[in-house]
Short mmCIF file of C-alpha atoms and ligand atoms in Angstrom, two decimals:
data_model
loop_
_atom_site.label_atom_id
_atom_site.label_comp_id
_atom_site.label_asym_id
_atom_site.label_seq_id
_atom_site.Cartn_x
_atom_site.Cartn_y
_atom_site.Cartn_z
CA UNK A 2 72.31 81.69 86.30
CA UNK A 3 72.72 83.32 82.89
CA UNK A 4 74.25 86.77 82.86
CA UNK A 5 72.75 89.29 80.48
CA UNK A 6 74.51 92.41 79.22
CA UNK A 7 72.06 95.18 78.38
CA UNK A 8 72.00 98.86 77.57
CA UNK A 9 68.33 99.73 77.02
CA UNK A 10 65.90 101.71 79.16
CA UNK A 11 64.13 98.43 79.86
CA UNK A 12 67.37 96.86 81.10
CA UNK A 13 67.84 99.81 83.42
CA UNK A 14 64.34 99.43 84.84
CA UNK A 15 64.92 95.69 85.28
CA UNK A 16 68.18 96.43 87.10
CA UNK A 17 66.35 98.81 89.45
CA UNK A 18 63.73 96.14 90.17
CA UNK A 19 66.42 93.51 90.81
CA UNK A 20 68.14 95.87 93.27
CA UNK A 21 64.89 96.56 95.13
CA UNK A 22 64.27 92.80 95.34
CA UNK A 23 67.66 92.21 96.96
CA UNK A 24 69.58 90.96 93.90
CA UNK A 25 72.90 92.26 92.60
CA UNK A 26 73.48 94.12 89.34
CA UNK A 27 76.69 95.39 87.74
CA UNK A 28 76.58 98.94 86.38
CA UNK A 29 78.92 101.49 84.82
CA UNK A 30 80.37 104.44 86.67
CA UNK A 31 82.90 107.03 85.50
CA UNK A 32 85.60 105.40 87.68
CA UNK A 33 85.16 101.62 87.18
CA UNK A 34 82.18 99.26 86.89
CA UNK A 35 80.42 98.56 90.19
CA UNK A 36 78.78 95.43 91.61
CA UNK A 37 75.68 96.98 93.18
CA UNK A 38 73.27 95.89 95.88
CA UNK A 39 70.80 97.72 98.14
CA UNK A 40 73.10 99.27 100.80
CA UNK A 41 70.36 99.10 103.45
CA UNK A 42 69.74 95.38 102.91
CA UNK A 43 72.25 93.31 104.90
CA UNK A 44 71.55 90.22 102.80
CA UNK A 45 72.37 92.12 99.61
CA UNK A 46 75.67 93.29 101.10
CA UNK A 47 76.47 89.70 102.14
CA UNK A 48 75.85 88.63 98.54
CA UNK A 49 78.32 91.24 97.29
CA UNK A 50 81.07 89.77 99.47
CA UNK A 51 80.16 86.23 98.43
CA UNK A 52 80.09 86.97 94.68
CA UNK A 53 83.42 88.81 94.76
CA UNK A 54 85.10 86.57 97.31
CA UNK A 55 85.91 89.78 99.19
CA UNK A 56 86.98 89.77 102.87
CA UNK A 57 83.97 90.93 104.92
CA UNK A 58 85.97 93.50 106.92
CA UNK A 59 86.64 95.52 103.75
CA UNK A 60 83.70 97.97 103.69
CA UNK A 61 81.65 99.04 100.68
CA UNK A 62 81.15 102.48 99.14
CA UNK A 63 77.53 103.64 99.11
CA UNK A 64 76.42 105.38 95.90
CA UNK A 65 73.85 108.18 96.02
CA UNK A 66 72.17 110.24 93.31
CA UNK A 67 72.14 113.67 94.98
CA UNK A 68 73.29 115.60 98.05
CA UNK A 69 69.96 115.42 99.91
CA UNK A 70 70.20 111.60 99.93
CA UNK A 71 73.17 111.76 102.27
CA UNK A 72 70.89 112.71 105.18
CA UNK A 73 69.24 109.28 105.03
CA UNK A 74 72.48 107.37 105.72
CA UNK A 75 75.10 109.66 107.33
CA UNK A 76 75.84 112.82 109.31
CA UNK A 77 77.14 115.20 106.65
CA UNK A 78 79.56 117.95 107.67
CA UNK A 79 80.26 121.42 106.25
CA UNK A 80 83.44 120.03 104.72
CA UNK A 81 81.45 117.29 102.99
CA UNK A 82 79.07 119.85 101.49
CA UNK A 83 82.00 122.00 100.31
CA UNK A 84 83.60 118.98 98.60
CA UNK A 85 80.26 117.99 97.13
CA UNK A 86 79.84 121.47 95.63
CA UNK A 87 83.38 121.40 94.23
CA UNK A 88 83.67 117.87 92.85
CA UNK A 89 80.34 116.03 92.80
CA UNK A 90 78.87 114.28 91.06
CA UNK A 91 82.30 112.86 90.34
CA UNK A 92 85.11 110.51 91.35
CA UNK A 93 85.28 111.41 95.05
CA UNK A 94 84.31 109.21 98.04
CA UNK A 95 83.85 110.77 101.48
CA UNK A 96 83.98 108.89 104.80
CA UNK A 97 81.34 110.22 107.21
CA UNK A 98 79.77 109.11 110.50
CA UNK A 99 76.95 106.72 109.65
CA UNK A 100 73.32 106.58 110.77
CA UNK A 101 72.12 103.35 112.45
CA UNK A 102 70.03 102.44 109.39
CA UNK A 103 73.20 101.39 107.51
CA UNK A 104 73.87 97.74 108.40
CA UNK A 105 77.22 96.48 109.68
CA UNK A 106 77.48 94.25 106.62
CA UNK A 107 77.81 97.36 104.42
CA UNK A 108 80.38 99.15 106.58
CA UNK A 109 82.40 96.19 107.82
CA UNK A 110 81.10 96.90 111.32
CA UNK A 111 82.35 100.49 111.37
CA UNK A 112 80.48 103.53 112.71
CA UNK A 113 81.41 105.34 109.49
CA UNK A 114 80.17 105.01 105.94
CA UNK A 115 81.83 105.80 102.60
CA UNK A 116 79.56 107.85 100.28
CA UNK A 117 79.96 108.73 96.63
CA UNK A 118 77.88 110.54 94.02
CA UNK A 119 78.83 109.07 90.63
CA UNK A 120 78.53 111.27 87.54
CA UNK A 121 77.92 108.50 84.98
CA UNK A 122 74.39 109.04 83.63
CA UNK A 123 73.53 105.32 83.79
CA UNK A 124 74.68 105.08 87.42
CA UNK A 125 72.63 108.16 88.33
CA UNK A 126 69.55 106.91 86.51
CA UNK A 127 69.88 103.50 88.18
CA UNK A 128 70.15 104.93 91.71
CA UNK A 129 67.15 107.19 91.04
CA UNK A 130 65.08 104.36 89.59
CA UNK A 131 65.98 101.91 92.38
CA UNK A 132 65.11 104.51 95.01
CA UNK A 133 67.66 103.06 97.45
CA UNK A 134 71.33 103.81 98.15
CA UNK A 135 73.51 101.33 96.26
CA UNK A 136 76.52 99.69 97.89
CA UNK A 137 79.04 98.88 95.19
CA UNK A 138 82.64 97.76 95.15
CA UNK A 139 84.36 97.23 91.82
CA UNK A 140 82.67 94.45 89.83
CA UNK A 141 85.67 92.12 89.64
CA UNK A 142 86.56 88.96 91.49
CA UNK A 143 88.39 90.01 94.68
CA UNK A 144 92.09 90.85 94.05
CA UNK A 145 91.71 90.86 90.25
CA UNK A 146 91.99 93.99 88.12
CA UNK A 147 89.03 96.40 88.37
CA UNK A 148 86.71 96.34 85.32
CA UNK A 149 86.33 99.35 83.06
CA UNK A 150 84.03 97.75 80.46
CA UNK A 151 80.95 95.51 80.62
CA UNK A 152 83.02 92.69 79.06
CA UNK A 153 85.61 92.91 81.82
CA UNK A 154 82.75 92.37 84.29
CA UNK A 155 81.38 89.50 82.22
CA UNK A 156 84.77 87.78 82.19
CA UNK A 157 84.93 87.88 86.00
CA UNK A 158 81.30 87.42 87.07
CA UNK A 159 79.56 85.48 84.30
CA UNK A 160 77.02 83.08 85.82
CA UNK A 161 77.16 84.82 89.22
CA UNK A 162 74.88 87.83 88.60
CA UNK A 163 71.77 88.22 86.43
CA UNK A 164 72.49 91.54 84.70
CA UNK A 165 75.32 93.84 83.64
CA UNK A 166 74.35 97.31 82.42
CA UNK A 167 76.64 98.41 79.62
CA UNK A 168 77.47 102.13 79.63
CA UNK A 169 80.65 102.08 77.56
CA UNK A 170 84.23 102.30 78.80
CA UNK A 171 84.67 104.07 82.16
CA UNK A 172 85.96 107.56 81.52
CA UNK A 173 88.25 108.06 84.54
CA UNK A 174 89.33 104.40 84.62
CA UNK A 175 90.65 104.12 88.20
CA UNK A 176 88.71 104.04 91.48
CA UNK A 177 87.56 107.20 93.24
CA UNK A 178 89.72 109.31 95.52
CA UNK A 179 88.73 108.44 99.12
CA UNK A 180 88.86 111.24 101.71
CA UNK A 181 88.22 110.59 105.38
CA UNK A 182 86.34 113.53 106.94
CA UNK A 183 85.88 111.97 110.39
CA UNK A 184 89.33 112.80 111.81
CA UNK A 185 91.02 116.07 112.84
CA UNK A 186 92.31 116.70 109.33
CA UNK A 187 90.85 115.61 105.96
CA UNK A 188 92.95 112.61 104.96
CA UNK A 189 93.15 111.06 101.52
CA UNK A 190 93.15 107.29 102.03
CA UNK A 191 93.21 106.33 98.36
CA UNK A 192 94.61 108.54 95.59
CA UNK A 193 92.49 109.08 92.51
CA UNK A 194 91.70 111.56 89.78
CA UNK A 195 90.93 114.29 92.36
CA UNK A 196 94.18 115.06 94.19
CA UNK A 197 94.86 115.96 97.84
CA UNK A 198 96.04 119.36 96.57
CA UNK A 199 92.65 119.99 94.94
CA UNK A 200 90.86 118.98 98.14
CA UNK A 201 93.18 121.21 100.16
CA UNK A 202 92.35 124.13 97.88
CA UNK A 203 88.69 123.76 98.95
CA UNK A 204 89.04 122.84 102.63
CA UNK A 205 92.25 124.67 103.58
CA UNK A 206 93.90 121.45 104.68
CA UNK A 207 94.19 117.85 103.43
CA UNK A 208 97.00 115.38 103.05
CA UNK A 209 97.65 111.88 101.83
CA UNK A 210 97.72 109.22 104.48
CA UNK A 211 101.33 108.60 105.40
CA UNK A 212 101.03 106.39 108.47
CA UNK A 213 101.11 102.68 108.98
CA UNK A 214 98.35 100.82 107.18
CA UNK A 215 96.09 100.34 110.16
CA UNK A 216 92.93 98.37 109.92
CA UNK A 217 90.97 101.12 111.66
CA UNK A 218 91.70 103.74 109.05
CA UNK A 219 91.38 102.20 105.62
CA UNK A 220 90.73 98.48 105.67
CA UNK A 221 91.05 98.14 101.92
CA UNK A 222 94.65 99.30 101.95
CA UNK A 223 95.92 96.13 103.57
CA UNK A 224 94.73 93.86 100.78
CA UNK A 225 96.60 93.15 97.59
CA UNK A 226 94.59 94.67 94.76
CA UNK A 227 94.45 95.07 91.05
CA UNK A 228 96.56 92.02 90.18
CA UNK A 229 96.58 90.58 86.69
CA UNK A 230 96.96 86.83 86.35
CA UNK A 231 100.50 87.08 85.00
CA UNK A 232 103.67 88.21 86.77
CA UNK A 233 104.06 92.02 86.58
CA UNK A 234 107.29 93.93 87.03
CA UNK A 235 108.07 97.59 87.43
CA UNK A 236 111.10 98.89 85.52
CA UNK A 237 112.73 102.26 85.05
CA UNK A 238 112.66 103.73 81.55
CA UNK A 239 116.33 102.94 80.93
CA UNK A 240 115.95 99.31 82.08
CA UNK A 241 112.82 98.39 80.10
CA UNK A 242 114.63 96.80 77.19
CA UNK A 243 117.08 94.77 79.30
CA UNK A 244 114.21 93.60 81.55
CA UNK A 245 112.30 92.54 78.44
CA UNK A 246 115.29 90.67 76.99
CA UNK A 247 116.05 88.87 80.24
CA UNK A 248 112.44 87.61 80.54
CA UNK A 249 112.55 86.52 76.92
CA UNK A 250 115.79 84.67 77.52
CA UNK A 251 113.99 82.75 80.28
CA UNK A 252 111.44 81.54 77.72
CA UNK A 253 108.64 83.98 78.59
CA UNK A 254 106.77 86.18 76.10
CA UNK A 255 106.72 89.54 77.86
CA UNK A 256 104.75 92.66 77.04
CA UNK A 257 105.71 96.23 77.80
CA UNK A 258 103.11 98.58 79.32
CA UNK A 259 104.32 102.14 78.86
CA UNK A 260 103.49 105.62 77.61
CA UNK A 261 103.16 106.09 73.85
CA UNK A 262 106.31 108.20 73.97
CA UNK A 263 108.33 105.36 75.50
CA UNK A 264 106.87 102.70 73.23
CA UNK A 265 107.97 104.74 70.22
CA UNK A 266 111.55 104.22 71.41
CA UNK A 267 111.12 100.41 71.43
CA UNK A 268 109.33 99.57 68.19
CA UNK A 269 110.45 95.91 68.19
CA UNK A 270 108.89 94.98 71.55
CA UNK A 271 105.35 93.72 72.26
CA UNK A 272 103.69 96.71 73.86
CA UNK A 273 100.43 98.08 75.26
CA UNK A 274 100.15 101.86 75.29
CA UNK A 275 99.13 103.97 78.27
CA UNK A 276 98.62 106.92 75.94
CA UNK A 277 100.06 110.41 75.95
CA UNK A 278 99.29 111.85 79.40
CA UNK A 279 98.31 110.92 82.96
CA UNK A 280 94.57 111.05 82.25
CA UNK A 281 95.11 108.58 79.38
CA UNK A 282 97.16 106.35 81.67
CA UNK A 283 94.40 106.28 84.32
CA UNK A 284 91.82 105.58 81.66
CA UNK A 285 93.83 102.75 80.12
CA UNK A 286 95.73 101.07 82.94
CA UNK A 287 93.17 98.41 83.92
CA UNK A 288 92.41 97.47 80.31
CA UNK A 289 96.16 97.21 79.74
CA UNK A 290 96.62 94.95 82.78
CA UNK A 291 93.84 92.64 81.55
CA UNK A 292 95.29 92.68 78.03
CA UNK A 293 98.66 91.70 79.50
CA UNK A 294 97.13 88.41 80.67
CA UNK A 295 97.46 87.19 77.08
CA UNK A 296 101.25 87.33 77.51
CA UNK A 297 103.66 85.53 79.83
CA UNK A 298 104.64 88.59 81.89
CA UNK A 299 104.22 92.37 81.93
CA UNK A 300 106.91 94.97 82.38
CA UNK A 301 105.42 98.31 83.37
CA UNK A 302 107.20 101.65 82.98
CA UNK A 303 107.97 103.34 86.29
CA UNK A 304 106.38 106.80 86.00
CA UNK A 305 106.93 107.86 89.60
CA UNK A 306 109.25 110.69 88.54
CA UNK A 307 106.18 112.45 87.07
CA UNK A 308 103.88 113.85 89.74
CA UNK A 309 100.77 113.82 87.58
CA UNK A 310 101.03 110.01 87.34
CA UNK A 311 100.73 109.62 91.15
CA UNK A 312 97.29 107.94 91.11
CA UNK A 313 98.08 105.69 88.13
CA UNK A 314 101.36 104.69 89.81
CA UNK A 315 99.48 103.78 93.00
CA UNK A 316 97.58 101.15 90.99
CA UNK A 317 100.68 100.05 89.06
CA UNK A 318 102.60 99.53 92.30
CA UNK A 319 99.74 97.41 93.65
CA UNK A 320 99.71 95.35 90.45
CA UNK A 321 103.47 94.78 90.55
CA UNK A 322 103.44 94.17 94.31
CA UNK A 323 107.05 95.31 94.73
CA UNK A 324 108.47 93.25 91.84
CA UNK A 325 111.16 95.37 90.18
CA UNK A 326 113.39 94.49 87.23
P1 AMP B 4 86.52 99.36 96.66
O1 AMP B 4 87.59 98.41 97.12
O2 AMP B 4 86.81 100.04 95.37
O3 AMP B 4 85.17 98.81 96.81
O4 AMP B 4 86.58 100.59 97.69
C1 AMP B 4 86.19 100.45 98.99
C2 AMP B 4 87.28 100.98 99.86
O5 AMP B 4 86.79 102.12 100.54
C3 AMP B 4 87.62 100.00 100.96
O6 AMP B 4 88.61 99.12 100.53
C4 AMP B 4 88.08 100.89 102.09
O7 AMP B 4 89.47 101.12 102.02
C5 AMP B 4 87.35 102.19 101.83
N1 AMP B 4 86.25 102.37 102.76
C6 AMP B 4 84.96 102.07 102.55
N2 AMP B 4 84.22 102.36 103.64
C7 AMP B 4 85.07 102.84 104.55
C8 AMP B 4 84.92 103.31 105.88
N3 AMP B 4 83.74 103.33 106.49
N4 AMP B 4 86.03 103.73 106.52
C9 AMP B 4 87.23 103.71 105.92
N5 AMP B 4 87.45 103.28 104.66
C10 AMP B 4 86.37 102.85 103.99
MG1 MG B 5 87.95 97.00 94.06
#
């Protein structure tokens, strides 16, 4: 199969037709690029797992164009409506009780469904034109870094899908915040651009998930994610240079991934910038991790002493998988 990258109105209409016919299409969202299929078509969901090589017990997020659409797939709650009014369309995914129409293939056999209302105009136009809810995980090969440009998708899925809609670089750059609204308390299962504090300000209560990573709660958490195809190490600001030199001494060509401020202190080292603030870091992290694959190893600045980098650090920790230098 040849994979086309397109950005015209005609490409969008073709994508909508492909989705209605049960095919898969990659499309831009403000978080990362998604690999979309009709969420109500169990065969389409099966294809998503097959194309990505994703474990079938890791459920998909269902993308909707507007609030009213939620009634066709889930039981919305007052809390869900309040969060919708505060943050949607935008980078927030809500877990709700599902209606029987949503197949087990989409929800990994759960009685709940994850719903999101993306703000990217191409994503919204595509959902509207397709006229069906779109199940979409990130459009990368399972366990690789999430894509934030059409070319990232192409590099992972070329030959496996017919069409990639190009809507420019994803603005937010990391996956949506996931909040579970089916328990006693709203629980943030995956950190993102919208924080637990912001959700708490709307609902009166909300916290990050602190417990054991149980399959029942957030299946995706148990899988290794976001890994570049080179070794990645986390290092504290004061150890970056020595970590770099020790890798070099072992014959590797390392690259530093750090804030612009930190890179300025190490002008002689190969470096990829995460920019000047946490929003920049979120926007750039996945591109940086893919860029790092051109080197022998990546050393990433530990930013966990800065609260605003919490979501970016979540992804960095998953990329480094506990490797510290
Ligand atoms: P992604 O890996 O970006 O496709 O995001 C999907 C993630 O959403 C999964 O890995 C799960 O952790 C989470 N998720 C999706 N649906 C559900 C659900 N019904 N219940 C709990 N978590 C879910
Ligand atoms: Mg993903």
